[in-house]
JSON list of C-alpha atoms in Angstrom, two decimals:
[
{"chain": "A", "resi": 1109, "resn": "MET", "atom": "CA", "xyz": [60.69, 9.63, 54.44]},
{"chain": "A", "resi": 1110, "resn": "ALA", "atom": "CA", "xyz": [59.28, 7.96, 51.32]},
{"chain": "A", "resi": 1111, "resn": "GLU", "atom": "CA", "xyz": [61.43, 7.80, 48.21]},
{"chain": "A", "resi": 1112, "resn": "TYR", "atom": "CA", "xyz": [59.55, 8.86, 45.08]},
{"chain": "A", "resi": 1113, "resn": "LYS", "atom": "CA", "xyz": [60.20, 7.82, 41.50]},
{"chain": "A", "resi": 1114, "resn": "GLY", "atom": "CA", "xyz": [59.85, 10.04, 38.45]},
{"chain": "A", "resi": 1115, "resn": "ASP", "atom": "CA", "xyz": [57.97, 13.32, 38.17]},
{"chain": "A", "resi": 1116, "resn": "PRO", "atom": "CA", "xyz": [55.12, 13.99, 40.61]},
{"chain": "A", "resi": 1117, "resn": "VAL", "atom": "CA", "xyz": [51.64, 13.79, 39.09]},
{"chain": "A", "resi": 1118, "resn": "VAL", "atom": "CA", "xyz": [48.39, 15.68, 39.70]},
{"chain": "A", "resi": 1119, "resn": "VAL", "atom": "CA", "xyz": [45.26, 13.55, 39.35]},
{"chain": "A", "resi": 1120, "resn": "ILE", "atom": "CA", "xyz": [42.03, 15.53, 39.11]},
{"chain": "A", "resi": 1121, "resn": "GLY", "atom": "CA", "xyz": [38.77, 13.63, 39.59]},
{"chain": "A", "resi": 1122, "resn": "LEU", "atom": "CA", "xyz": [38.54, 10.61, 41.89]},
{"chain": "A", "resi": 1123, "resn": "GLY", "atom": "CA", "xyz": [35.92, 8.42, 40.31]},
{"chain": "A", "resi": 1124, "resn": "ARG", "atom": "CA", "xyz": [36.77, 4.77, 39.66]},
{"chain": "A", "resi": 1125, "resn": "PHE", "atom": "CA", "xyz": [39.36, 5.58, 36.99]},
{"chain": "A", "resi": 1126, "resn": "GLY", "atom": "CA", "xyz": [41.02, 8.48, 38.84]},
{"chain": "A", "resi": 1127, "resn": "THR", "atom": "CA", "xyz": [41.11, 6.63, 42.17]},
{"chain": "A", "resi": 1128, "resn": "SER", "atom": "CA", "xyz": [42.57, 3.50, 40.60]},
{"chain": "A", "resi": 1129, "resn": "LEU", "atom": "CA", "xyz": [45.18, 5.59, 38.78]},
{"chain": "A", "resi": 1130, "resn": "ALA", "atom": "CA", "xyz": [46.16, 7.62, 41.86]},
{"chain": "A", "resi": 1131, "resn": "LEU", "atom": "CA", "xyz": [46.47, 4.53, 44.06]},
{"chain": "A", "resi": 1132, "resn": "GLU", "atom": "CA", "xyz": [48.54, 2.64, 41.49]},
{"chain": "A", "resi": 1133, "resn": "LEU", "atom": "CA", "xyz": [50.88, 5.60, 40.94]},
{"chain": "A", "resi": 1134, "resn": "THR", "atom": "CA", "xyz": [51.32, 5.88, 44.71]},
{"chain": "A", "resi": 1135, "resn": "ARG", "atom": "CA", "xyz": [52.00, 2.14, 44.97]},
{"chain": "A", "resi": 1136, "resn": "ARG", "atom": "CA", "xyz": [54.68, 2.48, 42.28]},
{"chain": "A", "resi": 1137, "resn": "GLY", "atom": "CA", "xyz": [56.43, 5.19, 44.26]},
{"chain": "A", "resi": 1138, "resn": "THR", "atom": "CA", "xyz": [55.23, 8.26, 42.35]},
{"chain": "A", "resi": 1139, "resn": "GLU", "atom": "CA", "xyz": [54.35, 11.36, 44.35]},
{"chain": "A", "resi": 1140, "resn": "VAL", "atom": "CA", "xyz": [50.68, 12.18, 43.70]},
{"chain": "A", "resi": 1141, "resn": "LEU", "atom": "CA", "xyz": [48.47, 15.18, 44.40]},
{"chain": "A", "resi": 1142, "resn": "ALA", "atom": "CA", "xyz": [44.86, 14.00, 44.04]},
{"chain": "A", "resi": 1143, "resn": "ILE", "atom": "CA", "xyz": [42.05, 16.55, 43.79]},
{"chain": "A", "resi": 1144, "resn": "ASP", "atom": "CA", "xyz": [38.28, 16.08, 43.96]},
{"chain": "A", "resi": 1145, "resn": "SER", "atom": "CA", "xyz": [35.42, 18.41, 44.88]},
{"chain": "A", "resi": 1146, "resn": "ARG", "atom": "CA", "xyz": [33.62, 15.80, 47.02]},
{"chain": "A", "resi": 1147, "resn": "PRO", "atom": "CA", "xyz": [34.76, 15.75, 50.67]},
{"chain": "A", "resi": 1148, "resn": "LYS", "atom": "CA", "xyz": [33.40, 12.25, 51.26]},
{"chain": "A", "resi": 1149, "resn": "ILE", "atom": "CA", "xyz": [35.63, 10.88, 48.47]},
{"chain": "A", "resi": 1150, "resn": "THR", "atom": "CA", "xyz": [38.80, 12.69, 49.57]},
{"chain": "A", "resi": 1151, "resn": "GLN", "atom": "CA", "xyz": [38.26, 11.72, 53.21]},
{"chain": "A", "resi": 1152, "resn": "SER", "atom": "CA", "xyz": [37.88, 8.06, 52.27]},
{"chain": "A", "resi": 1153, "resn": "LEU", "atom": "CA", "xyz": [41.27, 8.12, 50.50]},
{"chain": "A", "resi": 1154, "resn": "ALA", "atom": "CA", "xyz": [43.19, 10.12, 53.11]},
{"chain": "A", "resi": 1155, "resn": "GLY", "atom": "CA", "xyz": [46.42, 8.36, 54.04]},
{"chain": "A", "resi": 1156, "resn": "ARG", "atom": "CA", "xyz": [46.39, 6.15, 50.95]},
{"chain": "A", "resi": 1157, "resn": "ILE", "atom": "CA", "xyz": [47.62, 8.79, 48.46]},
{"chain": "A", "resi": 1158, "resn": "THR", "atom": "CA", "xyz": [50.62, 11.09, 48.94]},
{"chain": "A", "resi": 1159, "resn": "GLN", "atom": "CA", "xyz": [48.60, 14.31, 49.01]},
{"chain": "A", "resi": 1160, "resn": "ILE", "atom": "CA", "xyz": [44.87, 14.74, 48.66]},
{"chain": "A", "resi": 1161, "resn": "ALA", "atom": "CA", "xyz": [42.78, 17.90, 48.52]},
{"chain": "A", "resi": 1162, "resn": "THR", "atom": "CA", "xyz": [39.13, 18.85, 48.34]},
{"chain": "A", "resi": 1163, "resn": "ALA", "atom": "CA", "xyz": [38.84, 21.64, 45.78]},
{"chain": "A", "resi": 1164, "resn": "ASP", "atom": "CA", "xyz": [37.00, 22.85, 42.69]},
{"chain": "A", "resi": 1165, "resn": "ALA", "atom": "CA", "xyz": [39.37, 22.10, 39.81]},
{"chain": "A", "resi": 1166, "resn": "THR", "atom": "CA", "xyz": [37.42, 24.44, 37.52]},
{"chain": "A", "resi": 1167, "resn": "ASP", "atom": "CA", "xyz": [38.68, 27.37, 39.67]},
{"chain": "A", "resi": 1168, "resn": "ILE", "atom": "CA", "xyz": [42.15, 28.41, 38.52]},
{"chain": "A", "resi": 1169, "resn": "GLU", "atom": "CA", "xyz": [42.89, 30.20, 41.81]},
{"chain": "A", "resi": 1170, "resn": "ALA", "atom": "CA", "xyz": [42.19, 26.96, 43.71]},
{"chain": "A", "resi": 1171, "resn": "LEU", "atom": "CA", "xyz": [44.63, 25.14, 41.43]},
{"chain": "A", "resi": 1172, "resn": "ARG", "atom": "CA", "xyz": [47.26, 27.82, 41.95]},
{"chain": "A", "resi": 1173, "resn": "GLN", "atom": "CA", "xyz": [46.88, 27.68, 45.73]},
{"chain": "A", "resi": 1174, "resn": "LEU", "atom": "CA", "xyz": [47.44, 23.91, 45.61]},
{"chain": "A", "resi": 1175, "resn": "GLY", "atom": "CA", "xyz": [50.66, 24.42, 43.64]},
{"chain": "A", "resi": 1176, "resn": "VAL", "atom": "CA", "xyz": [49.38, 22.61, 40.55]},
{"chain": "A", "resi": 1177, "resn": "SER", "atom": "CA", "xyz": [51.41, 24.92, 38.27]},
{"chain": "A", "resi": 1178, "resn": "ASP", "atom": "CA", "xyz": [54.59, 23.43, 39.78]},
{"chain": "A", "resi": 1179, "resn": "PHE", "atom": "CA", "xyz": [53.78, 19.96, 38.45]},
{"chain": "A", "resi": 1180, "resn": "TYR", "atom": "CA", "xyz": [55.11, 18.63, 35.15]},
{"chain": "A", "resi": 1181, "resn": "GLN", "atom": "CA", "xyz": [52.32, 16.06, 34.60]},
{"chain": "A", "resi": 1182, "resn": "ALA", "atom": "CA", "xyz": [48.59, 16.15, 35.22]},
{"chain": "A", "resi": 1183, "resn": "VAL", "atom": "CA", "xyz": [45.73, 13.74, 34.55]},
{"chain": "A", "resi": 1184, "resn": "VAL", "atom": "CA", "xyz": [42.16, 14.99, 34.15]},
{"chain": "A", "resi": 1185, "resn": "ALA", "atom": "CA", "xyz": [40.17, 11.95, 35.22]},
{"chain": "A", "resi": 1186, "resn": "VAL", "atom": "CA", "xyz": [36.83, 13.76, 35.48]},
{"chain": "A", "resi": 1187, "resn": "GLY", "atom": "CA", "xyz": [34.16, 11.42, 34.17]},
{"chain": "A", "resi": 1188, "resn": "SER", "atom": "CA", "xyz": [30.62, 12.23, 33.09]},
{"chain": "A", "resi": 1189, "resn": "ASP", "atom": "CA", "xyz": [30.80, 16.02, 33.63]},
{"chain": "A", "resi": 1190, "resn": "ILE", "atom": "CA", "xyz": [32.12, 16.93, 30.18]},
{"chain": "A", "resi": 1191, "resn": "GLU", "atom": "CA", "xyz": [31.96, 20.67, 30.85]},
{"chain": "A", "resi": 1192, "resn": "ALA", "atom": "CA", "xyz": [34.14, 20.30, 33.97]},
{"chain": "A", "resi": 1193, "resn": "SER", "atom": "CA", "xyz": [36.54, 18.04, 32.08]},
{"chain": "A", "resi": 1194, "resn": "ILE", "atom": "CA", "xyz": [37.01, 20.57, 29.28]},
{"chain": "A", "resi": 1195, "resn": "LEU", "atom": "CA", "xyz": [37.30, 23.56, 31.61]},
{"chain": "A", "resi": 1196, "resn": "THR", "atom": "CA", "xyz": [39.79, 21.81, 33.89]},
{"chain": "A", "resi": 1197, "resn": "THR", "atom": "CA", "xyz": [41.92, 20.79, 30.92]},
{"chain": "A", "resi": 1198, "resn": "SER", "atom": "CA", "xyz": [41.91, 24.34, 29.57]},
{"chain": "A", "resi": 1199, "resn": "LEU", "atom": "CA", "xyz": [43.03, 25.67, 32.97]},
{"chain": "A", "resi": 1200, "resn": "LEU", "atom": "CA", "xyz": [45.93, 23.21, 33.05]},
{"chain": "A", "resi": 1201, "resn": "VAL", "atom": "CA", "xyz": [46.93, 24.48, 29.60]},
{"chain": "A", "resi": 1202, "resn": "GLU", "atom": "CA", "xyz": [46.74, 28.05, 30.94]},
{"chain": "A", "resi": 1203, "resn": "LEU", "atom": "CA", "xyz": [48.97, 26.99, 33.87]},
{"chain": "A", "resi": 1204, "resn": "GLU", "atom": "CA", "xyz": [51.45, 25.66, 31.27]},
{"chain": "A", "resi": 1205, "resn": "ILE", "atom": "CA", "xyz": [51.52, 22.07, 32.51]},
{"chain": "A", "resi": 1206, "resn": "ASN", "atom": "CA", "xyz": [53.97, 20.28, 30.22]},
{"chain": "A", "resi": 1207, "resn": "ASP", "atom": "CA", "xyz": [52.26, 16.90, 29.96]},
{"chain": "A", "resi": 1208, "resn": "ILE", "atom": "CA", "xyz": [48.46, 16.76, 30.22]},
{"chain": "A", "resi": 1209, "resn": "TRP", "atom": "CA", "xyz": [46.51, 13.50, 30.06]},
{"chain": "A", "resi": 1210, "resn": "ALA", "atom": "CA", "xyz": [42.73, 13.66, 29.85]},
{"chain": "A", "resi": 1211, "resn": "LYS", "atom": "CA", "xyz": [40.00, 11.03, 30.06]},
{"chain": "A", "resi": 1212, "resn": "ALA", "atom": "CA", "xyz": [37.31, 11.16, 27.37]},
{"chain": "A", "resi": 1213, "resn": "ILE", "atom": "CA", "xyz": [33.96, 9.41, 27.31]},
{"chain": "A", "resi": 1214, "resn": "SER", "atom": "CA", "xyz": [33.30, 9.83, 23.59]},
{"chain": "A", "resi": 1215, "resn": "THR", "atom": "CA", "xyz": [35.17, 10.50, 20.35]},
{"chain": "A", "resi": 1216, "resn": "GLN", "atom": "CA", "xyz": [33.76, 14.03, 20.16]},
{"chain": "A", "resi": 1217, "resn": "HIS", "atom": "CA", "xyz": [34.79, 14.72, 23.77]},
{"chain": "A", "resi": 1218, "resn": "GLY", "atom": "CA", "xyz": [38.29, 13.44, 23.03]},
{"chain": "A", "resi": 1219, "resn": "ARG", "atom": "CA", "xyz": [38.55, 15.60, 19.93]},
{"chain": "A", "resi": 1220, "resn": "ILE", "atom": "CA", "xyz": [37.69, 18.72, 21.93]},
{"chain": "A", "resi": 1221, "resn": "LEU", "atom": "CA", "xyz": [40.21, 17.84, 24.64]},
{"chain": "A", "resi": 1222, "resn": "SER", "atom": "CA", "xyz": [42.93, 17.47, 22.03]},
{"chain": "A", "resi": 1223, "resn": "ARG", "atom": "CA", "xyz": [42.02, 20.77, 20.40]},
{"chain": "A", "resi": 1224, "resn": "ILE", "atom": "CA", "xyz": [42.21, 22.75, 23.64]},
{"chain": "A", "resi": 1225, "resn": "GLY", "atom": "CA", "xyz": [45.64, 21.38, 24.46]},
{"chain": "A", "resi": 1226, "resn": "ALA", "atom": "CA", "xyz": [45.55, 17.91, 26.07]},
{"chain": "A", "resi": 1227, "resn": "HIS", "atom": "CA", "xyz": [48.71, 16.08, 24.99]},
{"chain": "A", "resi": 1228, "resn": "HIS", "atom": "CA", "xyz": [47.20, 12.62, 25.48]},
{"chain": "A", "resi": 1229, "resn": "VAL", "atom": "CA", "xyz": [43.55, 11.54, 25.43]},
{"chain": "A", "resi": 1230, "resn": "VAL", "atom": "CA", "xyz": [42.53, 8.17, 26.87]},
{"chain": "A", "resi": 1231, "resn": "PHE", "atom": "CA", "xyz": [39.27, 6.24, 26.56]},
{"chain": "A", "resi": 1232, "resn": "PRO", "atom": "CA", "xyz": [39.42, 3.84, 29.54]},
{"chain": "A", "resi": 1233, "resn": "GLU", "atom": "CA", "xyz": [35.89, 2.45, 29.19]},
{"chain": "A", "resi": 1234, "resn": "HIS", "atom": "CA", "xyz": [36.31, 1.83, 25.45]},
{"chain": "A", "resi": 1235, "resn": "ASP", "atom": "CA", "xyz": [39.79, 0.35, 25.86]},
{"chain": "A", "resi": 1236, "resn": "MET", "atom": "CA", "xyz": [38.69, -1.97, 28.67]},
{"chain": "A", "resi": 1237, "resn": "GLY", "atom": "CA", "xyz": [35.63, -3.03, 26.70]},
{"chain": "A", "resi": 1238, "resn": "GLU", "atom": "CA", "xyz": [37.80, -3.85, 23.69]},
{"chain": "A", "resi": 1239, "resn": "ARG", "atom": "CA", "xyz": [40.22, -5.85, 25.85]},
{"chain": "A", "resi": 1240, "resn": "VAL", "atom": "CA", "xyz": [37.47, -7.85, 27.56]},
{"chain": "A", "resi": 1241, "resn": "ALA", "atom": "CA", "xyz": [35.82, -8.56, 24.21]},
{"chain": "A", "resi": 1242, "resn": "HIS", "atom": "CA", "xyz": [39.02, -10.20, 22.99]},
{"chain": "A", "resi": 1243, "resn": "LEU", "atom": "CA", "xyz": [39.27, -12.31, 26.16]},
{"chain": "A", "resi": 1244, "resn": "VAL", "atom": "CA", "xyz": [35.62, -13.37, 26.11]},
{"chain": "A", "resi": 1245, "resn": "SER", "atom": "CA", "xyz": [35.45, -14.22, 22.42]},
{"chain": "A", "resi": 1246, "resn": "GLY", "atom": "CA", "xyz": [38.60, -16.31, 22.02]},
{"chain": "A", "resi": 1247, "resn": "ARG", "atom": "CA", "xyz": [41.46, -18.25, 23.59]},
{"chain": "A", "resi": 1248, "resn": "MET", "atom": "CA", "xyz": [43.47, -15.22, 24.69]},
{"chain": "A", "resi": 1249, "resn": "LEU", "atom": "CA", "xyz": [44.47, -15.09, 28.35]},
{"chain": "A", "resi": 1250, "resn": "ASP", "atom": "CA", "xyz": [45.25, -11.38, 28.17]},
{"chain": "A", "resi": 1251, "resn": "TYR", "atom": "CA", "xyz": [45.34, -8.71, 25.48]},
{"chain": "A", "resi": 1252, "resn": "MET", "atom": "CA", "xyz": [46.77, -5.23, 25.04]},
{"chain": "A", "resi": 1253, "resn": "GLN", "atom": "CA", "xyz": [46.33, -2.88, 22.09]},
{"chain": "A", "resi": 1254, "resn": "VAL", "atom": "CA", "xyz": [49.77, -1.23, 21.84]},
{"chain": "A", "resi": 1255, "resn": "ASP", "atom": "CA", "xyz": [48.93, 1.06, 18.92]},
{"chain": "A", "resi": 1256, "resn": "ASP", "atom": "CA", "xyz": [46.10, 1.56, 16.44]},
{"chain": "A", "resi": 1257, "resn": "ASP", "atom": "CA", "xyz": [47.02, -1.62, 14.58]},
{"chain": "A", "resi": 1258, "resn": "PHE", "atom": "CA", "xyz": [49.53, -3.41, 16.80]},
{"chain": "A", "resi": 1259, "resn": "ALA", "atom": "CA", "xyz": [48.74, -5.74, 19.69]},
{"chain": "A", "resi": 1260, "resn": "LEU", "atom": "CA", "xyz": [50.34, -7.95, 22.30]},
{"chain": "A", "resi": 1261, "resn": "ALA", "atom": "CA", "xyz": [48.48, -11.05, 23.47]},
{"chain": "A", "resi": 1262, "resn": "LYS", "atom": "CA", "xyz": [49.01, -13.78, 26.03]},
{"chain": "A", "resi": 1263, "resn": "THR", "atom": "CA", "xyz": [47.76, -17.12, 24.76]},
{"chain": "A", "resi": 1264, "resn": "THR", "atom": "CA", "xyz": [48.61, -20.82, 24.43]},
{"chain": "A", "resi": 1265, "resn": "PRO", "atom": "CA", "xyz": [50.63, -22.24, 21.54]},
{"chain": "A", "resi": 1266, "resn": "PRO", "atom": "CA", "xyz": [48.73, -23.77, 18.61]},
{"chain": "A", "resi": 1267, "resn": "LYS", "atom": "CA", "xyz": [49.37, -27.49, 18.29]},
{"chain": "A", "resi": 1268, "resn": "GLU", "atom": "CA", "xyz": [51.11, -27.12, 14.90]},
{"chain": "A", "resi": 1269, "resn": "TYR", "atom": "CA", "xyz": [53.97, -25.24, 16.64]},
{"chain": "A", "resi": 1270, "resn": "VAL", "atom": "CA", "xyz": [54.44, -27.55, 19.61]},
{"chain": "A", "resi": 1271, "resn": "GLY", "atom": "CA", "xyz": [57.80, -29.35, 19.59]},
{"chain": "A", "resi": 1272, "resn": "ILE", "atom": "CA", "xyz": [59.31, -27.30, 16.73]},
{"chain": "A", "resi": 1273, "resn": "PRO", "atom": "CA", "xyz": [62.16, -24.80, 17.28]},
{"chain": "A", "resi": 1274, "resn": "LEU", "atom": "CA", "xyz": [60.75, -21.34, 16.59]},
{"chain": "A", "resi": 1275, "resn": "GLY", "atom": "CA", "xyz": [63.58, -20.66, 14.16]},
{"chain": "A", "resi": 1276, "resn": "GLN", "atom": "CA", "xyz": [62.28, -23.48, 11.95]},
{"chain": "A", "resi": 1277, "resn": "SER", "atom": "CA", "xyz": [58.59, -22.73, 12.31]},
{"chain": "A", "resi": 1278, "resn": "ASN", "atom": "CA", "xyz": [58.13, -20.05, 9.60]},
{"chain": "A", "resi": 1279, "resn": "LEU", "atom": "CA", "xyz": [55.75, -18.46, 12.07]},
{"chain": "A", "resi": 1280, "resn": "ARG", "atom": "CA", "xyz": [56.37, -14.86, 11.09]},
{"chain": "A", "resi": 1281, "resn": "ARG", "atom": "CA", "xyz": [56.20, -15.54, 7.36]},
{"chain": "A", "resi": 1282, "resn": "LYS", "atom": "CA", "xyz": [53.01, -17.59, 7.66]},
{"chain": "A", "resi": 1283, "resn": "TYR", "atom": "CA", "xyz": [51.07, -15.57, 10.26]},
{"chain": "A", "resi": 1284, "resn": "GLY", "atom": "CA", "xyz": [52.95, -12.27, 10.51]},
{"chain": "A", "resi": 1285, "resn": "VAL", "atom": "CA", "xyz": [53.44, -12.51, 14.29]},
{"chain": "A", "resi": 1286, "resn": "THR", "atom": "CA", "xyz": [56.39, -12.94, 16.64]},
{"chain": "A", "resi": 1287, "resn": "ILE", "atom": "CA", "xyz": [56.49, -14.95, 19.85]},
{"chain": "A", "resi": 1288, "resn": "VAL", "atom": "CA", "xyz": [58.51, -12.73, 22.17]},
{"chain": "A", "resi": 1289, "resn": "ALA", "atom": "CA", "xyz": [58.37, -14.71, 25.42]},
{"chain": "A", "resi": 1290, "resn": "VAL", "atom": "CA", "xyz": [57.40, -18.15, 26.72]},
{"chain": "A", "resi": 1291, "resn": "LYS", "atom": "CA", "xyz": [56.26, -19.30, 30.16]},
{"chain": "A", "resi": 1292, "resn": "PRO", "atom": "CA", "xyz": [56.56, -23.06, 30.60]},
{"chain": "A", "resi": 1293, "resn": "SER", "atom": "CA", "xyz": [54.08, -24.60, 33.03]},
{"chain": "A", "resi": 1294, "resn": "GLY", "atom": "CA", "xyz": [55.10, -23.80, 36.61]},
{"chain": "A", "resi": 1295, "resn": "GLU", "atom": "CA", "xyz": [57.99, -21.55, 35.57]},
{"chain": "A", "resi": 1296, "resn": "GLU", "atom": "CA", "xyz": [58.67, -17.88, 34.85]},
{"chain": "A", "resi": 1297, "resn": "PHE", "atom": "CA", "xyz": [58.48, -16.08, 31.50]},
{"chain": "A", "resi": 1298, "resn": "THR", "atom": "CA", "xyz": [61.73, -16.15, 29.48]},
{"chain": "A", "resi": 1299, "resn": "TYR", "atom": "CA", "xyz": [62.59, -14.50, 26.17]},
{"chain": "A", "resi": 1300, "resn": "ALA", "atom": "CA", "xyz": [61.93, -16.69, 23.16]},
{"chain": "A", "resi": 1301, "resn": "THR", "atom": "CA", "xyz": [64.87, -17.53, 20.88]},
{"chain": "A", "resi": 1302, "resn": "ALA", "atom": "CA", "xyz": [65.24, -19.37, 17.58]},
{"chain": "A", "resi": 1303, "resn": "GLU", "atom": "CA", "xyz": [66.01, -22.52, 19.59]},
{"chain": "A", "resi": 1304, "resn": "THR", "atom": "CA", "xyz": [62.93, -22.29, 21.82]},
{"chain": "A", "resi": 1305, "resn": "GLU", "atom": "CA", "xyz": [60.58, -25.26, 21.49]},
{"chain": "A", "resi": 1306, "resn": "LEU", "atom": "CA", "xyz": [56.99, -24.82, 22.66]},
{"chain": "A", "resi": 1307, "resn": "SER", "atom": "CA", "xyz": [55.16, -27.43, 24.71]},
{"chain": "A", "resi": 1308, "resn": "TYR", "atom": "CA", "xyz": [51.54, -28.10, 25.58]},
{"chain": "A", "resi": 1309, "resn": "GLY", "atom": "CA", "xyz": [50.78, -26.14, 28.75]},
{"chain": "A", "resi": 1310, "resn": "ASP", "atom": "CA", "xyz": [53.09, -23.27, 27.83]},
{"chain": "A", "resi": 1311, "resn": "VAL", "atom": "CA", "xyz": [51.85, -19.68, 27.79]},
{"chain": "A", "resi": 1312, "resn": "VAL", "atom": "CA", "xyz": [53.27, -17.38, 25.09]},
{"chain": "A", "resi": 1313, "resn": "LEU", "atom": "CA", "xyz": [53.38, -13.64, 24.51]},
{"chain": "A", "resi": 1314, "resn": "VAL", "atom": "CA", "xyz": [52.79, -12.91, 20.85]},
{"chain": "A", "resi": 1315, "resn": "SER", "atom": "CA", "xyz": [53.02, -9.55, 19.06]},
{"chain": "A", "resi": 1316, "resn": "GLY", "atom": "CA", "xyz": [52.02, -8.30, 15.64]},
{"chain": "A", "resi": 1317, "resn": "ARG", "atom": "CA", "xyz": [49.31, -6.52, 13.67]},
{"chain": "A", "resi": 1318, "resn": "THR", "atom": "CA", "xyz": [46.00, -6.72, 15.50]},
{"chain": "A", "resi": 1319, "resn": "GLU", "atom": "CA", "xyz": [44.23, -8.86, 12.90]},
{"chain": "A", "resi": 1320, "resn": "GLN", "atom": "CA", "xyz": [47.19, -11.25, 12.65]},
{"chain": "A", "resi": 1321, "resn": "VAL", "atom": "CA", "xyz": [47.46, -11.65, 16.43]},
{"chain": "A", "resi": 1322, "resn": "GLU", "atom": "CA", "xyz": [43.72, -12.38, 16.60]},
{"chain": "A", "resi": 1323, "resn": "ARG", "atom": "CA", "xyz": [44.02, -14.96, 13.82]},
{"chain": "A", "resi": 1324, "resn": "PHE", "atom": "CA", "xyz": [47.01, -16.64, 15.50]},
{"chain": "A", "resi": 1325, "resn": "ALA", "atom": "CA", "xyz": [45.20, -16.83, 18.85]},
{"chain": "A", "resi": 1326, "resn": "GLU", "atom": "CA", "xyz": [42.29, -18.66, 17.21]},
{"chain": "A", "resi": 1327, "resn": "LEU", "atom": "CA", "xyz": [44.47, -21.48, 15.84]},
{"chain": "A", "resi": 1328, "resn": "PRO", "atom": "CA", "xyz": [43.65, -24.85, 17.44]}
]
């Protein structure tokens, strides 16, 4: 019998985003109930997700029969059908789901989802586009927007900080960022300390205000 971690999650809508989410949650050991109205989609994922059902998520009786009201968390991953997204979210609110996540495809859509009771609204296409833009346009190896104005980036150390202990570098005062971890060439990431000296070929994780992280990552 599989051992599950954390609260089980309902994922409604198995487009690219919903499928990726359901599969990753399953891989991480979370029990998942995935729901989609298209039999071809649910059949293709049978055996790869804990539980999968073909049902109309805009029908509250169908949700009740599947035991959705017993779940603590639900994700509405319905994509381009805004009406179905809004109706499904409102039904989850009616079923008193404690933690509802909903995918939005526009700011207006997201605003409506929040107003009807979604606890978290995500914009996967926008967020991915923003991340890729940072990777394409600069030296960043990876990028994550942690909050509205706070980011974490993986990049290489600027030459002015190579060979200097971080504690003597005045990095935070000069650029407003913090190097939190370092990965020397061929080794694993380790936490950065005041004694850490960067080398050419290292990869660093740097955090700070978005604009400051971007500016730091552009240093030669």
